[in-house]
Short mmCIF file of C-alpha atoms and ligand atoms in Angstrom, two decimals:
data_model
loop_
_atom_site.label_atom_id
_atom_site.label_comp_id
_atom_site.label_asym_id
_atom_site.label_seq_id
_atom_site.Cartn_x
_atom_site.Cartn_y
_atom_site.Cartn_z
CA UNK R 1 63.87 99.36 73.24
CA UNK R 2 67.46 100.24 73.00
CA UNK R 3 67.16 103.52 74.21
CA UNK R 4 65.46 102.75 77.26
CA UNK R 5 67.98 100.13 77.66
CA UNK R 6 70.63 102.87 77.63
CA UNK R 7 68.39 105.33 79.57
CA UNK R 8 67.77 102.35 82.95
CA UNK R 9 71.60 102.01 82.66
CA UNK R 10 72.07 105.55 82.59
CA UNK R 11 69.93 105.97 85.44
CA UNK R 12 71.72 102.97 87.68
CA UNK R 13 75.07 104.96 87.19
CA UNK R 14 73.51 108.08 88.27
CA UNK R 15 72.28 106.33 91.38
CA UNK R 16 75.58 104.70 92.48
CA UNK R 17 77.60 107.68 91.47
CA UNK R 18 74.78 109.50 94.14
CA UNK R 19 76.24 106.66 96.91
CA UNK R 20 80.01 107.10 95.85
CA UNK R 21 79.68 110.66 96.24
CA UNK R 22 77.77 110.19 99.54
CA UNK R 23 80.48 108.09 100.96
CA UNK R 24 78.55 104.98 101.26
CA UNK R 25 80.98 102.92 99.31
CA UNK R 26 84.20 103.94 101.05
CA UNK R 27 85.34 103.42 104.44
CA UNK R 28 85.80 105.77 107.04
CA UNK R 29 89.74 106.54 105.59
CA UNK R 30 87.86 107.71 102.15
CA UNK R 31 89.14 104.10 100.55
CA UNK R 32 86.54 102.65 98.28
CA UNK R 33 85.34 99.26 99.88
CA UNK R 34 82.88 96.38 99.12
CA UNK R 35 79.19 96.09 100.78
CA UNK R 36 77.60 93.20 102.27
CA UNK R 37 75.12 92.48 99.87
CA UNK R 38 72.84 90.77 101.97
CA UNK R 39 72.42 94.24 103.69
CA UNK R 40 71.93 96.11 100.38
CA UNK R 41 69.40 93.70 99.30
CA UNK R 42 67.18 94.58 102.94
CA UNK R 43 67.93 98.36 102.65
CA UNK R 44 65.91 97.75 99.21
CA UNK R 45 63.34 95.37 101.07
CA UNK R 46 62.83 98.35 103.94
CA UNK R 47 61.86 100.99 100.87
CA UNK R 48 59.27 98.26 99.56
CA UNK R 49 58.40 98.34 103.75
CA UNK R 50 57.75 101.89 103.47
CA UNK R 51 55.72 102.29 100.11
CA UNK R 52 53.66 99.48 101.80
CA UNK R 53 53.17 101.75 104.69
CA UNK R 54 52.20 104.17 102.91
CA UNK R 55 49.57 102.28 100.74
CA UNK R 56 48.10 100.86 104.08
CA UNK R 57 47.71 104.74 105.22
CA UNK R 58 47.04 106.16 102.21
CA UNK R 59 49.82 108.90 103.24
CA UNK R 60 51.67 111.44 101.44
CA UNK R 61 55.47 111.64 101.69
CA UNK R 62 56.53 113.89 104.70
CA UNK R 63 59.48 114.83 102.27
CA UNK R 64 58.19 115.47 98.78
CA UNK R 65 54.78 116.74 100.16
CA UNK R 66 53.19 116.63 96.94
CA UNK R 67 53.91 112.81 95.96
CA UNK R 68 52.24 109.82 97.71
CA UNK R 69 54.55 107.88 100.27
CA UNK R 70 54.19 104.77 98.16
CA UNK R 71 55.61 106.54 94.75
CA UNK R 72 58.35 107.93 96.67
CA UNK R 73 59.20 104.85 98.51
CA UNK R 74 59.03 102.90 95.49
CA UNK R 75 61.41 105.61 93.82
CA UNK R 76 63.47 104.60 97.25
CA UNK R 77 64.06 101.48 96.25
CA UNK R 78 64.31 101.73 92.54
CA UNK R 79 67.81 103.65 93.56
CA UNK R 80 68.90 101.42 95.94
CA UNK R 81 68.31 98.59 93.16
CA UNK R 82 69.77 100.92 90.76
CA UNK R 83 72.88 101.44 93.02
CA UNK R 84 73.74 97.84 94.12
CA UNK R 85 72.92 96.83 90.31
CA UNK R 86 75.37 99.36 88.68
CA UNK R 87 77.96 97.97 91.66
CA UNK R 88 77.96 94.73 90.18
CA UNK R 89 78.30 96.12 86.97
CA UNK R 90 74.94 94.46 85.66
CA UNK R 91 73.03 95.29 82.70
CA UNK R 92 69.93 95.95 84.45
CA UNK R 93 68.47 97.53 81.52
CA UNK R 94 69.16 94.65 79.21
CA UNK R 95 67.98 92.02 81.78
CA UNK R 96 64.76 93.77 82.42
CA UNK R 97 63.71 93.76 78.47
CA UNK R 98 65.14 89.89 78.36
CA UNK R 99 63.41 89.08 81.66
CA UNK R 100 60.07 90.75 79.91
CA UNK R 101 60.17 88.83 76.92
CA UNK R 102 60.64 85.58 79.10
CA UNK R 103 57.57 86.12 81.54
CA UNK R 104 55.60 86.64 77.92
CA UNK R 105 56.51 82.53 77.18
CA UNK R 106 56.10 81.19 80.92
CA UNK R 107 53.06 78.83 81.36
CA UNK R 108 52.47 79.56 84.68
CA UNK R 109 51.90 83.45 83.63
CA UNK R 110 49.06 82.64 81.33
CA UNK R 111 45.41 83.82 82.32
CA UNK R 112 44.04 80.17 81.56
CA UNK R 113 46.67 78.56 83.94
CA UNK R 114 46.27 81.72 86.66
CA UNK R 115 42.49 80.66 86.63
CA UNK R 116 43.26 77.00 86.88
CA UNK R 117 43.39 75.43 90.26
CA UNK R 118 46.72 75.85 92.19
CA UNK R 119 47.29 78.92 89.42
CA UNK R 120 48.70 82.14 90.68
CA UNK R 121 46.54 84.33 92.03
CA UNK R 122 48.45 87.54 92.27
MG1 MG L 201 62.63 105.67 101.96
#
């Protein structure tokens, strides 16, 4: 588990470093500036958008012609995640395998209370 902790992490700084080096975290003088996080958090909602406009289609990506639109819109917003995580400087990895182990203990994720009335059903 640690190594994958390490390897998500590793991947989230690979992601925002992509976004620093793109200029997306610096303003138009080249100084390194905050983001509004509300509009982070839709740019990552309009990639879940997209995969689900692709799943509805059943289309391939127009850019990586070999991948379905729906893996590489999910990869979409996987980096965005990645990128506004690592900005925070959250342990995404860590939280993940600590957010896994939680879900396992949660009532209301338990097939017997799923198939009980007012359960979750997806
Ligand atoms: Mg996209």
């Amino acid at each position: 588990m640690e190594k994958n902790i390490i390897a998500i992490n590793e991947c989230a700084k690979e992601c925002h470093m992509a976004a620093v080096n793109g200029g997306w975290w610096h303003d138009d003088n080249g100084v390194k500036k905050d983001r509004n996080v509300g509009e982070l958090l839709c740019l990552i909602h309009s990639e879940i958008s997209e995969a689900m406009e692709g799943a509805r289609k059943d289309l391939m990506d127009t850019h990586l012609k070999h991948k379905t639109m729906m893996e590489v819109e999910l990869a979409d917003a996987m980096i965005r995640i990645f990128d506004l995580a690592e900005s925070r400087g959250f342990n995404l990895g860590e939280t993940i395998y600590e957010k896994l182990a939680y879900n396992k203990t949660r009532a209301d994720h338990k097939i017997e209370n799923r198939l009980k009335k007012g359960g979750k059903k997806f």
